[in-house]
Amino acid sequence: MDSNLQDGFGRTIDYLRMSVTDRCDFRCVYCMAEDMTFLPRQQVLGLEELYRLAALFVRNGVKKIRLTGGEPLVRKGILTYFQAMKRHLDTGALKELTLTTNGSQLAKFAGDLAACGIKRINVSLDTLNPAKFAEITRWGRLPQVLEGINAAKTAGLRVKINAVALKGFNEDELFPLVEWCGREGHDLTFIEVMPMGEMGDIQRLDQYWDLKDLRARLATRFTLTDLTERTGGPARYVRLNETGQKVGFITPLTHNFCESCNRVRLTCTGELYMCLGQEDRADLRAPLRASPDDAVVIKAIRDAISHKPKGHDFDYTRQSVKGQMTRHMSHTGG
Ligand code: SF4
């Protein structure tokens, strides 16, 4: 292994979020327009390019990789990427390979993912009501996702549900969601939306649900114990004493994790974002395509990371597909 990746503030970067596609089989109203145009294929990194980059990050000390999208499991041939990455899990150089998914393809992939050494996955699911699910995802169907989540559980994958907290939408499902996760043995994390601006077709201000309020409502029924665990990201966790469940909260405006930030984000076009909430980025696709010499690419990665900013100035609109938020690309901890 080469030496670890360190930024200019002495932080070690050992977590890479890697978007493998901008495509998705859903059209969530807060993420994509229904008639979304996707990137031309030649701009998107090929699977071999994604693998080469991931392997270089691992060689340079990255211990955890999370695949995101769009929807990572709609990327054609993605299983070959997981199969190739398994050797890094087997050697122990990579401690965790995981993904954030909408769950639609899990029934097909769960067994293979488990066989590739995947242990945990995040599934984005905002409601357990089939009609509301169809409304918010436009093209998604709840039974397909629930079937996928079951398949993941059966395959031995630990599931964390990520629910975007939306006032007037899933407010009434706070306890049903918590109880369902408790019964099924899934962890649950709520994600707060930005209070201002447009979020796809949704007016955020109308839908903004302060997680402090959500937490207070949870406390009317459960005794909450704060957990000290930190992921190097914005998530904070509590334990519900009565059931033993873990519930997380992600507030995008939180600043208090920057000093322990351990992560960078790669887009499917090969742009490395040094801070999840800032514009600073570096193009890795050009050096990757220009040279078979890994040293050139490693130098580009190191140069980029040495410029990682100290803290963030969070703005979802700057890191989104066509100006809209996707929770899979976003700052969603984990
Ligand atoms: S939020 Fe996720 S599931 Fe929904 S359209 Fe965006 S990428 Fe797809």
CSV table of C-alpha atoms and ligand atoms in Angstrom, one decimal:
chain,number,residue,atom,x,y,z
A,1,MET,CA,0.0,0.0,0.0
A,2,ASP,CA,1.2,3.5,-0.7
A,3,SER,CA,0.9,6.0,2.2
A,4,ASN,CA,-2.5,7.1,3.4
A,5,LEU,CA,-4.3,10.1,1.9
A,6,GLN,CA,-4.1,13.1,4.1
A,7,ASP,CA,-5.5,16.5,3.5
A,8,GLY,CA,-3.9,19.9,4.3
A,9,PHE,CA,-5.5,19.8,7.8
A,10,GLY,CA,-4.1,16.4,8.8
A,11,ARG,CA,-7.3,14.6,8.3
A,12,THR,CA,-7.0,11.1,6.9
A,13,ILE,CA,-9.3,10.3,4.1
A,14,ASP,CA,-10.4,6.7,4.2
A,15,TYR,CA,-14.0,6.8,3.0
A,16,LEU,CA,-15.0,7.2,-0.6
A,17,ARG,CA,-18.5,7.7,-1.9
A,18,MET,CA,-18.6,6.7,-5.5
A,19,SER,CA,-21.5,7.4,-7.8
A,20,VAL,CA,-21.5,4.7,-10.5
A,21,THR,CA,-24.4,6.1,-12.6
A,22,ASP,CA,-26.6,9.1,-12.9
A,23,ARG,CA,-29.5,6.8,-14.1
A,24,CYS,CA,-32.3,5.6,-12.0
A,25,ASP,CA,-35.5,3.5,-12.4
A,26,PHE,CA,-37.4,5.9,-10.2
A,27,ARG,CA,-38.2,9.5,-10.6
A,28,CYS,CA,-38.5,10.8,-7.1
A,29,VAL,CA,-40.1,14.2,-7.1
A,30,TYR,CA,-37.3,15.8,-5.0
A,31,CYS,CA,-34.6,14.3,-7.2
A,32,MET,CA,-35.4,14.1,-10.9
A,33,ALA,CA,-37.7,15.5,-13.4
A,34,GLU,CA,-39.9,12.9,-15.0
A,35,ASP,CA,-38.4,13.5,-18.5
A,36,MET,CA,-34.8,13.5,-17.1
A,37,THR,CA,-32.0,13.5,-19.7
A,38,PHE,CA,-29.0,11.6,-18.6
A,39,LEU,CA,-25.4,12.1,-19.3
A,40,PRO,CA,-23.9,10.9,-22.6
A,41,ARG,CA,-22.3,7.5,-22.0
A,42,GLN,CA,-18.8,8.5,-23.0
A,43,GLN,CA,-18.8,11.0,-20.2
A,44,VAL,CA,-19.5,8.4,-17.6
A,45,LEU,CA,-16.6,6.2,-16.4
A,46,GLY,CA,-16.6,2.7,-17.6
A,47,LEU,CA,-16.8,-0.2,-15.1
A,48,GLU,CA,-13.1,-0.9,-15.6
A,49,GLU,CA,-12.3,2.8,-15.0
A,50,LEU,CA,-14.4,2.8,-11.9
A,51,TYR,CA,-12.6,-0.4,-10.7
A,52,ARG,CA,-9.2,1.0,-11.5
A,53,LEU,CA,-9.9,4.2,-9.5
A,54,ALA,CA,-11.4,2.3,-6.6
A,55,ALA,CA,-8.4,0.0,-6.4
A,56,LEU,CA,-6.1,3.0,-6.4
A,57,PHE,CA,-8.0,4.6,-3.6
A,58,VAL,CA,-7.8,1.4,-1.6
A,59,ARG,CA,-4.0,1.1,-2.3
A,60,ASN,CA,-3.8,4.6,-0.8
A,61,GLY,CA,-5.6,3.8,2.4
A,62,VAL,CA,-9.3,4.1,1.7
A,63,LYS,CA,-11.0,1.6,3.9
A,64,LYS,CA,-14.6,2.1,3.1
A,65,ILE,CA,-16.4,2.6,-0.2
A,66,ARG,CA,-20.0,3.3,-0.7
A,67,LEU,CA,-21.6,3.1,-4.1
A,68,THR,CA,-24.3,5.5,-4.9
A,69,GLY,CA,-26.1,6.7,-8.0
A,70,GLY,CA,-28.7,7.5,-9.4
A,71,GLU,CA,-29.4,3.9,-8.5
A,72,PRO,CA,-26.2,1.9,-8.5
A,73,LEU,CA,-27.9,-1.4,-9.2
A,74,VAL,CA,-29.3,-0.3,-12.6
A,75,ARG,CA,-25.7,0.2,-13.8
A,76,LYS,CA,-25.3,-2.5,-16.4
A,77,GLY,CA,-22.7,-5.1,-15.4
A,78,ILE,CA,-22.3,-3.6,-11.9
A,79,LEU,CA,-21.9,-7.1,-10.4
A,80,THR,CA,-18.6,-7.5,-12.1
A,81,TYR,CA,-17.4,-4.4,-10.2
A,82,PHE,CA,-18.5,-6.0,-6.9
A,83,GLN,CA,-16.8,-9.2,-7.9
A,84,ALA,CA,-13.6,-7.4,-8.8
A,85,MET,CA,-13.6,-5.5,-5.5
A,86,LYS,CA,-14.1,-8.6,-3.4
A,87,ARG,CA,-10.4,-9.3,-3.5
A,88,HIS,CA,-9.7,-6.1,-1.6
A,89,LEU,CA,-12.2,-7.2,1.1
A,90,ASP,CA,-10.6,-10.6,1.2
A,91,THR,CA,-7.1,-9.1,1.8
A,92,GLY,CA,-8.5,-6.8,4.5
A,93,ALA,CA,-7.2,-3.7,2.7
A,94,LEU,CA,-10.8,-2.6,2.2
A,95,LYS,CA,-12.8,-3.0,5.4
A,96,GLU,CA,-16.2,-2.3,4.0
A,97,LEU,CA,-17.9,-2.1,0.6
A,98,THR,CA,-21.5,-1.0,0.7
A,99,LEU,CA,-24.2,0.8,-1.3
A,100,THR,CA,-27.1,3.1,-1.0
A,101,THR,CA,-30.0,1.8,-3.1
A,102,ASN,CA,-33.7,2.5,-3.8
A,103,GLY,CA,-34.2,-1.3,-3.3
A,104,SER,CA,-35.9,-1.9,-6.6
A,105,GLN,CA,-33.3,-4.4,-7.8
A,106,LEU,CA,-32.4,-6.1,-4.5
A,107,ALA,CA,-34.5,-9.2,-5.1
A,108,LYS,CA,-32.3,-9.9,-8.1
A,109,PHE,CA,-29.0,-8.9,-6.5
A,110,ALA,CA,-29.1,-9.5,-2.8
A,111,GLY,CA,-27.6,-13.0,-2.9
A,112,ASP,CA,-24.8,-12.0,-5.2
A,113,LEU,CA,-24.0,-8.9,-3.2
A,114,ALA,CA,-23.7,-11.0,0.0
A,115,ALA,CA,-21.5,-13.4,-1.9
A,116,CYS,CA,-19.2,-10.5,-2.8
A,117,GLY,CA,-18.7,-9.7,0.8
A,118,ILE,CA,-21.3,-6.9,1.2
A,119,LYS,CA,-22.5,-6.9,4.8
A,120,ARG,CA,-24.7,-3.8,5.1
A,121,ILE,CA,-26.7,-1.7,2.7
A,122,ASN,CA,-28.7,1.5,3.0
A,123,VAL,CA,-32.2,1.5,1.4
A,124,SER,CA,-33.9,4.8,0.8
A,125,LEU,CA,-37.6,4.5,1.7
A,126,ASP,CA,-39.8,7.4,2.8
A,127,THR,CA,-43.1,5.7,3.3
A,128,LEU,CA,-44.8,2.3,3.8
A,129,ASN,CA,-48.0,3.5,2.1
A,130,PRO,CA,-48.1,2.1,-1.5
A,131,ALA,CA,-50.0,5.0,-2.9
A,132,LYS,CA,-47.7,7.6,-1.3
A,133,PHE,CA,-44.7,5.6,-2.4
A,134,ALA,CA,-45.9,5.7,-6.0
A,135,GLU,CA,-46.6,9.4,-5.7
A,136,ILE,CA,-43.2,10.4,-4.4
A,137,THR,CA,-41.1,8.0,-6.5
A,138,ARG,CA,-43.4,8.4,-9.6
A,139,TRP,CA,-42.1,5.1,-11.2
A,140,GLY,CA,-41.5,3.1,-8.0
A,141,ARG,CA,-43.7,0.4,-6.6
A,142,LEU,CA,-43.6,-0.4,-2.9
A,143,PRO,CA,-44.2,-4.2,-3.1
A,144,GLN,CA,-41.1,-4.5,-5.3
A,145,VAL,CA,-39.0,-2.6,-2.8
A,146,LEU,CA,-40.3,-4.5,0.2
A,147,GLU,CA,-39.6,-7.8,-1.7
A,148,GLY,CA,-36.0,-6.5,-2.3
A,149,ILE,CA,-35.5,-5.6,1.3
A,150,ASN,CA,-36.7,-9.1,2.4
A,151,ALA,CA,-34.3,-10.7,-0.1
A,152,ALA,CA,-31.5,-8.6,1.4
A,153,LYS,CA,-32.5,-9.7,4.9
A,154,THR,CA,-32.7,-13.4,3.8
A,155,ALA,CA,-29.3,-13.1,2.2
A,156,GLY,CA,-27.9,-11.9,5.6
A,157,LEU,CA,-27.4,-8.3,4.7
A,158,ARG,CA,-28.0,-5.8,7.4
A,159,VAL,CA,-30.4,-3.1,6.2
A,160,LYS,CA,-30.5,0.6,7.2
A,161,ILE,CA,-33.6,2.4,6.1
A,162,ASN,CA,-33.0,6.1,5.1
A,163,ALA,CA,-36.2,8.1,5.2
A,164,VAL,CA,-36.4,11.7,4.1
A,165,ALA,CA,-38.5,13.5,6.7
A,166,LEU,CA,-41.2,15.4,4.9
A,167,LYS,CA,-43.8,17.4,6.7
A,168,GLY,CA,-47.3,16.6,5.6
A,169,PHE,CA,-46.1,13.6,3.7
A,170,ASN,CA,-44.7,11.0,6.1
A,171,GLU,CA,-45.2,12.8,9.4
A,172,ASP,CA,-48.0,10.5,10.3
A,173,GLU,CA,-45.8,7.5,9.6
A,174,LEU,CA,-43.2,8.3,12.2
A,175,PHE,CA,-44.3,5.5,14.6
A,176,PRO,CA,-45.3,3.0,11.9
A,177,LEU,CA,-41.9,3.4,10.3
A,178,VAL,CA,-40.1,3.0,13.6
A,179,GLU,CA,-42.2,0.0,14.6
A,180,TRP,CA,-41.8,-1.7,11.2
A,181,CYS,CA,-38.0,-1.3,11.4
A,182,GLY,CA,-38.1,-2.6,14.9
A,183,ARG,CA,-40.0,-5.7,13.9
A,184,GLU,CA,-37.8,-6.3,10.8
A,185,GLY,CA,-34.6,-5.6,12.6
A,186,HIS,CA,-33.6,-2.7,10.4
A,187,ASP,CA,-31.8,0.4,11.6
A,188,LEU,CA,-33.5,3.7,10.6
A,189,THR,CA,-32.2,7.1,9.8
A,190,PHE,CA,-34.2,10.2,9.2
A,191,ILE,CA,-32.8,12.8,6.8
A,192,GLU,CA,-33.8,16.5,7.1
A,193,VAL,CA,-34.4,18.4,3.9
A,194,MET,CA,-33.0,21.9,3.4
A,195,PRO,CA,-35.5,24.4,4.7
A,196,MET,CA,-35.3,26.8,1.7
A,197,GLY,CA,-35.5,26.6,-2.1
A,198,GLU,CA,-37.0,24.2,-4.5
A,199,MET,CA,-36.5,20.5,-4.2
A,200,GLY,CA,-37.6,19.0,-7.5
A,201,ASP,CA,-41.3,19.5,-7.7
A,202,ILE,CA,-41.6,20.0,-4.0
A,203,GLN,CA,-41.6,23.4,-2.2
A,204,ARG,CA,-39.1,22.7,0.5
A,205,LEU,CA,-40.4,25.3,2.9
A,206,ASP,CA,-43.8,23.5,2.9
A,207,GLN,CA,-42.2,20.1,3.4
A,208,TYR,CA,-39.4,21.1,5.8
A,209,TRP,CA,-39.7,19.0,8.9
A,210,ASP,CA,-37.2,20.0,11.6
A,211,LEU,CA,-35.6,16.8,13.0
A,212,LYS,CA,-35.6,18.4,16.5
A,213,ASP,CA,-39.4,18.2,16.3
A,214,LEU,CA,-39.3,14.7,14.9
A,215,ARG,CA,-37.0,13.7,17.8
A,216,ALA,CA,-39.2,15.3,20.4
A,217,ARG,CA,-42.2,13.4,19.0
A,218,LEU,CA,-40.2,10.2,19.2
A,219,ALA,CA,-39.5,11.0,22.9
A,220,THR,CA,-43.2,11.1,23.7
A,221,ARG,CA,-43.3,7.3,23.2
A,222,PHE,CA,-39.7,6.1,23.7
A,223,THR,CA,-36.8,6.9,26.1
A,224,LEU,CA,-33.9,8.1,23.9
A,225,THR,CA,-30.3,7.5,24.8
A,226,ASP,CA,-27.8,9.4,22.8
A,227,LEU,CA,-25.1,7.2,21.3
A,228,THR,CA,-21.6,8.6,21.1
A,229,GLU,CA,-20.7,6.7,17.9
A,230,ARG,CA,-19.5,8.9,15.1
A,231,THR,CA,-19.1,8.0,11.4
A,232,GLY,CA,-17.0,11.0,10.4
A,233,GLY,CA,-20.2,12.3,8.9
A,234,PRO,CA,-23.2,14.2,9.9
A,235,ALA,CA,-25.3,11.4,11.3
A,236,ARG,CA,-26.2,11.3,15.0
A,237,TYR,CA,-27.7,8.3,16.6
A,238,VAL,CA,-30.0,7.4,19.6
A,239,ARG,CA,-31.0,4.1,21.1
A,240,LEU,CA,-34.7,3.6,21.9
A,241,ASN,CA,-34.4,2.0,25.3
A,242,GLU,CA,-37.8,0.2,25.1
A,243,THR,CA,-36.9,-1.7,21.9
A,244,GLY,CA,-33.2,-1.4,21.7
A,245,GLN,CA,-33.5,0.0,18.1
A,246,LYS,CA,-31.0,2.5,16.8
A,247,VAL,CA,-32.4,5.6,15.1
A,248,GLY,CA,-30.2,8.2,13.3
A,249,PHE,CA,-30.7,11.8,12.4
A,250,ILE,CA,-29.0,13.6,9.5
A,251,THR,CA,-29.3,17.3,9.3
A,252,PRO,CA,-27.6,18.7,6.2
A,253,LEU,CA,-26.7,22.1,7.8
A,254,THR,CA,-24.8,20.6,10.7
A,255,HIS,CA,-21.2,21.8,10.7
A,256,ASN,CA,-19.8,20.0,13.7
A,257,PHE,CA,-18.3,17.0,12.0
A,258,CYS,CA,-16.0,18.9,9.6
A,259,GLU,CA,-13.0,18.5,11.8
A,260,SER,CA,-13.3,14.7,11.8
A,261,CYS,CA,-14.3,14.5,8.1
A,262,ASN,CA,-12.9,11.4,6.5
A,263,ARG,CA,-14.6,11.3,3.2
A,264,VAL,CA,-14.6,12.5,-0.4
A,265,ARG,CA,-17.1,11.9,-3.2
A,266,LEU,CA,-16.5,10.8,-6.8
A,267,THR,CA,-19.1,11.4,-9.4
A,268,CYS,CA,-19.8,8.9,-12.2
A,269,THR,CA,-18.0,11.3,-14.6
A,270,GLY,CA,-14.8,11.1,-12.5
A,271,GLU,CA,-15.0,14.4,-10.7
A,272,LEU,CA,-13.7,14.2,-7.1
A,273,TYR,CA,-15.5,16.5,-4.7
A,274,MET,CA,-13.3,17.1,-1.8
A,275,CYS,CA,-16.0,18.3,0.5
A,276,LEU,CA,-19.5,17.1,0.3
A,277,GLY,CA,-20.9,20.6,0.8
A,278,GLN,CA,-18.5,22.6,-1.4
A,279,GLU,CA,-17.8,23.2,-5.0
A,280,ASP,CA,-14.1,22.3,-4.9
A,281,ARG,CA,-13.5,19.4,-7.2
A,282,ALA,CA,-10.9,17.8,-9.4
A,283,ASP,CA,-11.2,15.9,-12.6
A,284,LEU,CA,-9.8,12.4,-12.3
A,285,ARG,CA,-11.2,11.2,-15.7
A,286,ALA,CA,-8.7,13.0,-17.8
A,287,PRO,CA,-5.6,11.6,-16.1
A,288,LEU,CA,-7.3,8.2,-15.9
A,289,ARG,CA,-7.9,8.2,-19.6
A,290,ALA,CA,-4.7,9.9,-20.5
A,291,SER,CA,-2.3,7.4,-19.0
A,292,PRO,CA,-2.1,3.7,-18.1
A,293,ASP,CA,0.5,4.8,-15.5
A,294,ASP,CA,-1.2,4.7,-12.1
A,295,ALA,CA,1.3,7.1,-10.6
A,296,VAL,CA,-0.2,9.9,-12.7
A,297,VAL,CA,-3.7,9.2,-11.3
A,298,ILE,CA,-2.4,8.8,-7.8
A,299,LYS,CA,-0.7,12.2,-8.1
A,300,ALA,CA,-4.0,13.7,-9.3
A,301,ILE,CA,-5.8,12.2,-6.3
A,302,ARG,CA,-3.2,13.4,-3.8
A,303,ASP,CA,-3.1,16.9,-5.3
A,304,ALA,CA,-6.9,17.1,-5.0
A,305,ILE,CA,-7.1,15.8,-1.5
A,306,SER,CA,-4.4,18.2,-0.3
A,307,HIS,CA,-6.8,21.0,-1.3
A,308,LYS,CA,-9.8,19.6,0.7
A,309,PRO,CA,-11.4,22.6,2.4
A,310,LYS,CA,-11.5,22.9,6.1
A,311,GLY,CA,-15.3,23.0,6.5
A,312,HIS,CA,-18.4,23.1,4.4
A,313,ASP,CA,-20.8,25.7,3.2
A,314,PHE,CA,-23.6,23.3,2.6
A,315,ASP,CA,-25.8,23.7,-0.4
A,316,TYR,CA,-27.6,20.8,-1.9
A,317,THR,CA,-28.3,22.6,-5.1
A,318,ARG,CA,-24.6,22.7,-5.9
A,319,GLN,CA,-24.0,19.0,-5.8
A,320,SER,CA,-27.0,17.7,-7.6
A,321,VAL,CA,-28.1,16.3,-10.9
A,322,LYS,CA,-29.5,19.1,-13.0
A,323,GLY,CA,-29.9,21.3,-9.9
A,324,GLN,CA,-31.9,18.9,-7.9
A,325,MET,CA,-31.3,16.9,-4.9
A,326,THR,CA,-30.7,13.2,-4.8
A,327,ARG,CA,-30.4,11.6,-1.5
A,328,HIS,CA,-28.0,9.0,-3.0
A,329,MET,CA,-25.6,11.7,-4.0
A,330,SER,CA,-26.2,13.8,-1.0
A,331,HIS,CA,-24.6,14.1,2.4
A,332,THR,CA,-26.4,11.2,3.9
A,333,GLY,CA,-23.8,10.0,6.4
A,334,GLY,CA,-23.7,6.3,6.9
B,1,SF4,S1,-33.9,9.8,-5.0
B,1,SF4,FE1,-32.8,7.9,-5.5
B,1,SF4,S2,-34.5,6.5,-6.1
B,1,SF4,FE2,-35.3,8.5,-6.2
B,1,SF4,S3,-35.0,9.2,-8.4
B,1,SF4,FE3,-33.3,9.9,-7.2
B,1,SF4,S4,-31.7,8.4,-7.4
B,1,SF4,FE4,-33.6,7.5,-8.0
